[in-house]
Amino acid sequence: GPVLHVTGARPNFPKAAPVYRALAERGVSQQLVHTGQHYGQQMFDVFLRQLDLPRPDVDLGVGSGSHAAQTAAVLTAVEDLLLERRPALLVVYGDVNSTVAAALAAAKLGIRVAHVEAGLRSFDRTMPEEINRVVTDRIADTLFATSPDAVAHLGNEGIAADRIHLVGNPMIDTLLAHLDRFDAAKARAEHGLDGPYVVATLHRPANVDHPADAAELVHAVHAVADQADVVLPLHPRGRERLRSVGLFTHPRVRVLEPLGYVEFLGLVRGAEAVVTDSGGVQEETTVLGVPCLTIRPNTERPVTITHGTNRLVTRATLAAEVEQRLRAGRPRTWPTPPLWDGHAGQRIADVIVREI
Ligand code: UD1
Ligand code: UDP
């Protein structure tokens, strides 16, 4: 049978694209399955177009829902598909509900599962993604890690070393492959920015779901806007939740629809700093050398702090941290995590070819 890749949400596409391409170069028969967790022009179509991914062979169309409802819908739809296609291997990416559901469906049918971006741990079970990561790694047969800390976590959890492969970061393959297209000057012109500016993204339930927290967050972002223009492409979850607390009224906060991959990273490339609660954005800013302030009490991506530009902040410390970054300016040189070199997809494909 073919290799079957499952994507569900926005951050899955830049992880899957280099693996898909490297397997195609090796002549491997493969199919792309989208669960439909994310959908529409700005959360789905634009990524296929910009990242040269083919239209998925199947879109399961599961859409939005509670954790149980969404996970269950992916679980049943993927089971049907696996019975029909009988793949040699199922490849899942990251930590979204689609990832854990697809992995579980395959594991129960005795179909081998490979997990790309295995072993990341925030050790914070209040994050839905942490539960998805722990469960997916537990049932995966082959585990691809982006960083040494992830390899260590998997080892500590009793996973045999010969199933764990430190391969680097496929999301960074995609970043480096498209670097020439990230046009900061064009982004400035498009958004009418002429001074220093900050890009922000906010969508984590812990930040936006509770009205009192969300209101404090809006307040913290307003304090940033007192210092620089803030461009805030809002994920649908952030948009819904933050609207309920009166959204942003500061004249220097520009709230936008989610941006395409190329437009977003063009904007990030020219920013003085990024304020985020995203996982992937912590990694991308690390490689671009753009200071990143992560509004979270923890991160499952510690190499972005030890080998990158990332710092953890709170709503209370955010404005002062931004002020420091604006004063210090962008770093001239910065370290990059080991193996984040643009060849992770190739390394993953080499292992997969050996195993199928
Ligand atoms: C999901 C992931 C999260 C990831 C994020 C990336 C889980 C548990 N969460 O969060 O890890 O960081 O994607 O972007 O899998 N909606 C739309 N359009 C869409 C998708 C969602 O309008 O294309 C709205 C719906 O109202 C939905 C809400 O956003 O209820 C949340 O969507 P959901 O897929 O449940 O989780 P995300 O917050 O997107
Ligand atoms: N991204 C994008 N447009 C946006 C915001 C983010 O293309 O408006 C990209 C970003 O560059 C990264 C991915 O989406 O490649 C990160 O996804 P997200 O923050 O939604 O999820 P997380 O990484 O937190 O799971």
mmCIF file of N, CA, C and O and ligand atoms in Angstrom, residues 8-11 36-40 42-44 63-67 70 95-99 127-129 132 203-205 235-238 240-241 277-279, ligand 1:
data_model
loop_
_atom_site.group_PDB
_atom_site.id
_atom_site.type_symbol
_atom_site.label_atom_id
_atom_site.label_comp_id
_atom_site.label_asym_id
_atom_site.label_seq_id
_atom_site.Cartn_x
_atom_site.Cartn_y
_atom_site.Cartn_z
ATOM 1 N N GLY A 8 -4.430 18.203 9.234
ATOM 2 C CA GLY A 8 -5.712 18.654 9.764
ATOM 3 C C GLY A 8 -5.773 20.161 9.913
ATOM 4 O O GLY A 8 -6.744 20.794 9.525
ATOM 5 N N ALA A 9 -4.699 20.738 10.480
ATOM 6 C CA ALA A 9 -4.744 22.155 10.831
ATOM 7 C C ALA A 9 -3.594 22.905 10.161
ATOM 8 O O ALA A 9 -2.623 22.305 9.704
ATOM 9 N N ARG A 10 -3.709 24.213 10.161
ATOM 10 C CA ARG A 10 -2.743 25.108 9.495
ATOM 11 C C ARG A 10 -1.279 24.730 9.720
ATOM 12 O O ARG A 10 -0.520 24.669 8.756
ATOM 13 N N PRO A 11 -0.845 24.494 10.969
ATOM 14 C CA PRO A 11 0.584 24.225 11.150
ATOM 15 C C PRO A 11 1.037 22.888 10.581
ATOM 16 O O PRO A 11 2.245 22.643 10.485
ATOM 17 N N GLY A 36 -9.982 18.090 7.364
ATOM 18 C CA GLY A 36 -10.963 19.173 7.347
ATOM 19 C C GLY A 36 -11.103 19.890 8.681
ATOM 20 O O GLY A 36 -12.002 20.713 8.856
ATOM 21 N N GLN A 37 -10.192 19.609 9.644
ATOM 22 C CA GLN A 37 -10.240 20.356 10.925
ATOM 23 C C GLN A 37 -10.150 21.855 10.661
ATOM 24 O O GLN A 37 -10.895 22.640 11.239
ATOM 25 N N HIS A 38 -9.224 22.265 9.815
ATOM 26 C CA HIS A 38 -9.205 23.652 9.324
ATOM 27 C C HIS A 38 -9.659 23.652 7.870
ATOM 28 O O HIS A 38 -9.439 22.694 7.140
ATOM 29 N N TYR A 39 -10.302 24.733 7.457
ATOM 30 C CA TYR A 39 -10.976 24.766 6.149
ATOM 31 C C TYR A 39 -11.044 26.212 5.658
ATOM 32 O O TYR A 39 -10.758 27.153 6.412
ATOM 33 N N GLY A 40 -11.415 26.378 4.426
ATOM 34 C CA GLY A 40 -11.592 27.732 3.879
ATOM 35 C C GLY A 40 -10.301 28.287 3.305
ATOM 36 O O GLY A 40 -9.221 27.727 3.490
ATOM 37 N N GLN A 42 -8.300 30.959 3.951
ATOM 38 C CA GLN A 42 -7.157 31.467 4.719
ATOM 39 C C GLN A 42 -6.580 30.464 5.712
ATOM 40 O O GLN A 42 -5.469 30.636 6.180
ATOM 41 N N MET A 43 -7.342 29.441 6.055
ATOM 42 C CA MET A 43 -6.809 28.458 7.006
ATOM 43 C C MET A 43 -6.395 27.163 6.283
ATOM 44 O O MET A 43 -5.838 26.265 6.908
ATOM 45 N N PHE A 44 -6.702 27.073 4.980
ATOM 46 C CA PHE A 44 -6.437 25.813 4.289
ATOM 47 C C PHE A 44 -5.919 26.023 2.856
ATOM 48 O O PHE A 44 -4.737 25.802 2.584
ATOM 49 N N GLY A 63 -14.531 19.292 9.977
ATOM 50 C CA GLY A 63 -14.881 20.617 10.483
ATOM 51 C C GLY A 63 -14.634 20.792 11.963
ATOM 52 O O GLY A 63 -13.858 20.050 12.571
ATOM 53 N N SER A 64 -15.298 21.801 12.544
ATOM 54 C CA SER A 64 -15.073 22.171 13.941
ATOM 55 C C SER A 64 -15.998 21.396 14.868
ATOM 56 O O SER A 64 -16.997 20.828 14.430
ATOM 57 N N GLY A 65 -15.666 21.400 16.161
ATOM 58 C CA GLY A 65 -16.516 20.755 17.159
ATOM 59 C C GLY A 65 -15.790 20.713 18.482
ATOM 60 O O GLY A 65 -14.647 21.164 18.569
ATOM 61 N N SER A 66 -16.427 20.165 19.481
ATOM 62 C CA SER A 66 -15.766 19.992 20.779
ATOM 63 C C SER A 66 -14.604 19.018 20.583
ATOM 64 O O SER A 66 -14.522 18.341 19.559
ATOM 65 N N HIS A 67 -13.734 18.929 21.566
ATOM 66 C CA HIS A 67 -12.609 17.999 21.445
ATOM 67 C C HIS A 67 -13.091 16.585 21.175
ATOM 68 O O HIS A 67 -12.608 15.925 20.259
ATOM 69 N N GLN A 70 -14.839 16.341 17.610
ATOM 70 C CA GLN A 70 -13.902 16.461 16.488
ATOM 71 C C GLN A 70 -12.990 15.233 16.410
ATOM 72 O O GLN A 70 -12.774 14.670 15.336
ATOM 73 N N ASP A 95 0.622 18.120 16.747
ATOM 74 C CA ASP A 95 -0.071 17.833 18.004
ATOM 75 C C ASP A 95 -1.538 18.237 18.011
ATOM 76 O O ASP A 95 -2.109 18.493 19.057
ATOM 77 N N VAL A 96 -2.150 18.291 16.840
ATOM 78 C CA VAL A 96 -3.556 18.728 16.826
ATOM 79 C C VAL A 96 -4.488 17.528 16.984
ATOM 80 O O VAL A 96 -4.058 16.373 16.966
ATOM 81 N N ASN A 97 -5.764 17.782 17.163
ATOM 82 C CA ASN A 97 -6.711 16.680 17.375
ATOM 83 C C ASN A 97 -6.674 15.677 16.223
ATOM 84 O O ASN A 97 -6.802 14.475 16.441
ATOM 85 N N SER A 98 -6.508 16.160 15.006
ATOM 86 C CA SER A 98 -6.447 15.254 13.850
ATOM 87 C C SER A 98 -5.263 14.296 13.953
ATOM 88 O O SER A 98 -5.332 13.155 13.492
ATOM 89 N N THR A 99 -4.172 14.759 14.538
ATOM 90 C CA THR A 99 -2.955 13.949 14.650
ATOM 91 C C THR A 99 -3.215 12.726 15.525
ATOM 92 O O THR A 99 -2.946 11.586 15.131
ATOM 93 N N MET A 127 -2.990 21.947 28.522
ATOM 94 C CA MET A 127 -2.965 22.228 27.086
ATOM 95 C C MET A 127 -3.486 21.009 26.339
ATOM 96 O O MET A 127 -2.916 19.930 26.480
ATOM 97 N N PRO A 128 -4.509 21.174 25.525
ATOM 98 C CA PRO A 128 -4.997 20.000 24.775
ATOM 99 C C PRO A 128 -3.903 19.364 23.921
ATOM 100 O O PRO A 128 -3.860 18.143 23.782
ATOM 101 N N GLU A 129 -2.991 20.180 23.423
ATOM 102 C CA GLU A 129 -1.924 19.656 22.555
ATOM 103 C C GLU A 129 -0.994 18.719 23.313
ATOM 104 O O GLU A 129 -0.436 17.790 22.726
ATOM 105 N N ASN A 132 -2.470 15.368 23.275
ATOM 106 C CA ASN A 132 -2.323 14.805 21.930
ATOM 107 C C ASN A 132 -0.898 14.309 21.683
ATOM 108 O O ASN A 132 -0.693 13.254 21.078
ATOM 109 N N HIS A 203 -4.027 32.689 19.886
ATOM 110 C CA HIS A 203 -5.163 31.763 19.723
ATOM 111 C C HIS A 203 -5.260 30.688 20.790
ATOM 112 O O HIS A 203 -6.233 29.940 20.814
ATOM 113 N N ARG A 204 -4.283 30.564 21.666
ATOM 114 C CA ARG A 204 -4.331 29.477 22.660
ATOM 115 C C ARG A 204 -5.518 29.653 23.597
ATOM 116 O O ARG A 204 -5.755 30.757 24.110
ATOM 117 N N PRO A 205 -6.266 28.573 23.850
ATOM 118 C CA PRO A 205 -7.394 28.645 24.784
ATOM 119 C C PRO A 205 -7.015 29.313 26.107
ATOM 120 O O PRO A 205 -7.782 30.121 26.637
ATOM 121 N N HIS A 235 -6.351 34.451 14.207
ATOM 122 C CA HIS A 235 -6.894 33.103 14.030
ATOM 123 C C HIS A 235 -8.384 33.139 14.403
ATOM 124 O O HIS A 235 -8.778 33.889 15.302
ATOM 125 N N PRO A 236 -9.212 32.328 13.743
ATOM 126 C CA PRO A 236 -10.662 32.385 14.030
ATOM 127 C C PRO A 236 -11.001 32.221 15.508
ATOM 128 O O PRO A 236 -11.934 32.856 16.007
ATOM 129 N N ARG A 237 -10.235 31.372 16.203
ATOM 130 C CA ARG A 237 -10.527 31.180 17.624
ATOM 131 C C ARG A 237 -10.286 32.475 18.400
ATOM 132 O O ARG A 237 -11.133 32.911 19.182
ATOM 133 N N GLY A 238 -9.147 33.119 18.155
ATOM 134 C CA GLY A 238 -8.840 34.382 18.813
ATOM 135 C C GLY A 238 -9.878 35.433 18.471
ATOM 136 O O GLY A 238 -10.346 36.176 19.338
ATOM 137 N N GLU A 240 -13.053 35.135 17.541
ATOM 138 C CA GLU A 240 -14.337 34.901 18.204
ATOM 139 C C GLU A 240 -14.284 35.311 19.672
ATOM 140 O O GLU A 240 -15.150 36.012 20.174
ATOM 141 N N ARG A 241 -13.225 34.837 20.340
ATOM 142 C CA ARG A 241 -13.167 35.014 21.788
ATOM 143 C C ARG A 241 -12.849 36.455 22.146
ATOM 144 O O ARG A 241 -13.385 36.982 23.103
ATOM 145 N N ASP A 277 1.453 33.181 20.944
ATOM 146 C CA ASP A 277 1.294 31.972 21.745
ATOM 147 C C ASP A 277 1.306 30.740 20.844
ATOM 148 O O ASP A 277 0.916 29.660 21.245
ATOM 149 N N SER A 278 1.769 30.925 19.619
ATOM 150 C CA SER A 278 1.850 29.831 18.651
ATOM 151 C C SER A 278 3.052 28.948 18.937
ATOM 152 O O SER A 278 4.067 29.408 19.467
ATOM 153 N N GLY A 279 2.972 27.679 18.556
ATOM 154 C CA GLY A 279 4.135 26.803 18.643
ATOM 155 C C GLY A 279 5.093 27.054 17.494
ATOM 156 O O GLY A 279 6.276 27.349 17.698
HETATM 157 C C1 UD1 B 1 -6.056 23.984 16.465
HETATM 158 C C2 UD1 B 1 -5.159 23.110 17.317
HETATM 159 C C3 UD1 B 1 -4.033 23.922 17.903
HETATM 160 C C4 UD1 B 1 -3.280 24.677 16.830
HETATM 161 C C5 UD1 B 1 -4.228 25.471 15.988
HETATM 162 C C6 UD1 B 1 -3.404 25.969 14.833
HETATM 163 C C7 UD1 B 1 -6.245 21.240 18.481
HETATM 164 C C8 UD1 B 1 -6.694 20.751 19.809
HETATM 165 N N1 UD1 B 1 -5.894 22.532 18.431
HETATM 166 O O1 UD1 B 1 -6.659 24.952 17.316
HETATM 167 O O2 UD1 B 1 -3.111 23.053 18.524
HETATM 168 O O3 UD1 B 1 -2.346 25.543 17.437
HETATM 169 O O4 UD1 B 1 -5.261 24.621 15.484
HETATM 170 O O5 UD1 B 1 -3.987 26.894 14.066
HETATM 171 O O6 UD1 B 1 -6.226 20.496 17.537
HETATM 172 N N2 UD1 B 1 -12.493 27.760 12.980
HETATM 173 C C9 UD1 B 1 -12.777 28.452 11.838
HETATM 174 N N3 UD1 B 1 -12.176 28.062 10.674
HETATM 175 C C10 UD1 B 1 -11.324 27.026 10.612
HETATM 176 C C11 UD1 B 1 -11.059 26.316 11.787
HETATM 177 C C12 UD1 B 1 -11.648 26.707 12.966
HETATM 178 O O7 UD1 B 1 -13.529 29.397 11.837
HETATM 179 O O8 UD1 B 1 -10.806 26.727 9.534
HETATM 180 C C13 UD1 B 1 -13.099 28.211 14.273
HETATM 181 C C14 UD1 B 1 -14.279 27.358 14.700
HETATM 182 O O9 UD1 B 1 -15.210 28.183 15.286
HETATM 183 C C15 UD1 B 1 -13.669 26.445 15.751
HETATM 184 C C16 UD1 B 1 -12.575 27.275 16.351
HETATM 185 O O10 UD1 B 1 -12.105 28.100 15.291
HETATM 186 O O11 UD1 B 1 -14.621 26.027 16.698
HETATM 187 C C17 UD1 B 1 -11.434 26.421 16.895
HETATM 188 O O12 UD1 B 1 -10.978 25.491 15.920
HETATM 189 P P1 UD1 B 1 -10.277 24.074 16.325
HETATM 190 O O13 UD1 B 1 -9.868 23.345 15.142
HETATM 191 O O14 UD1 B 1 -11.135 23.385 17.330
HETATM 192 O O15 UD1 B 1 -9.023 24.499 17.158
HETATM 193 P P2 UD1 B 1 -8.015 25.667 16.930
HETATM 194 O O16 UD1 B 1 -8.219 26.696 17.977
HETATM 195 O O17 UD1 B 1 -8.020 26.059 15.503
#
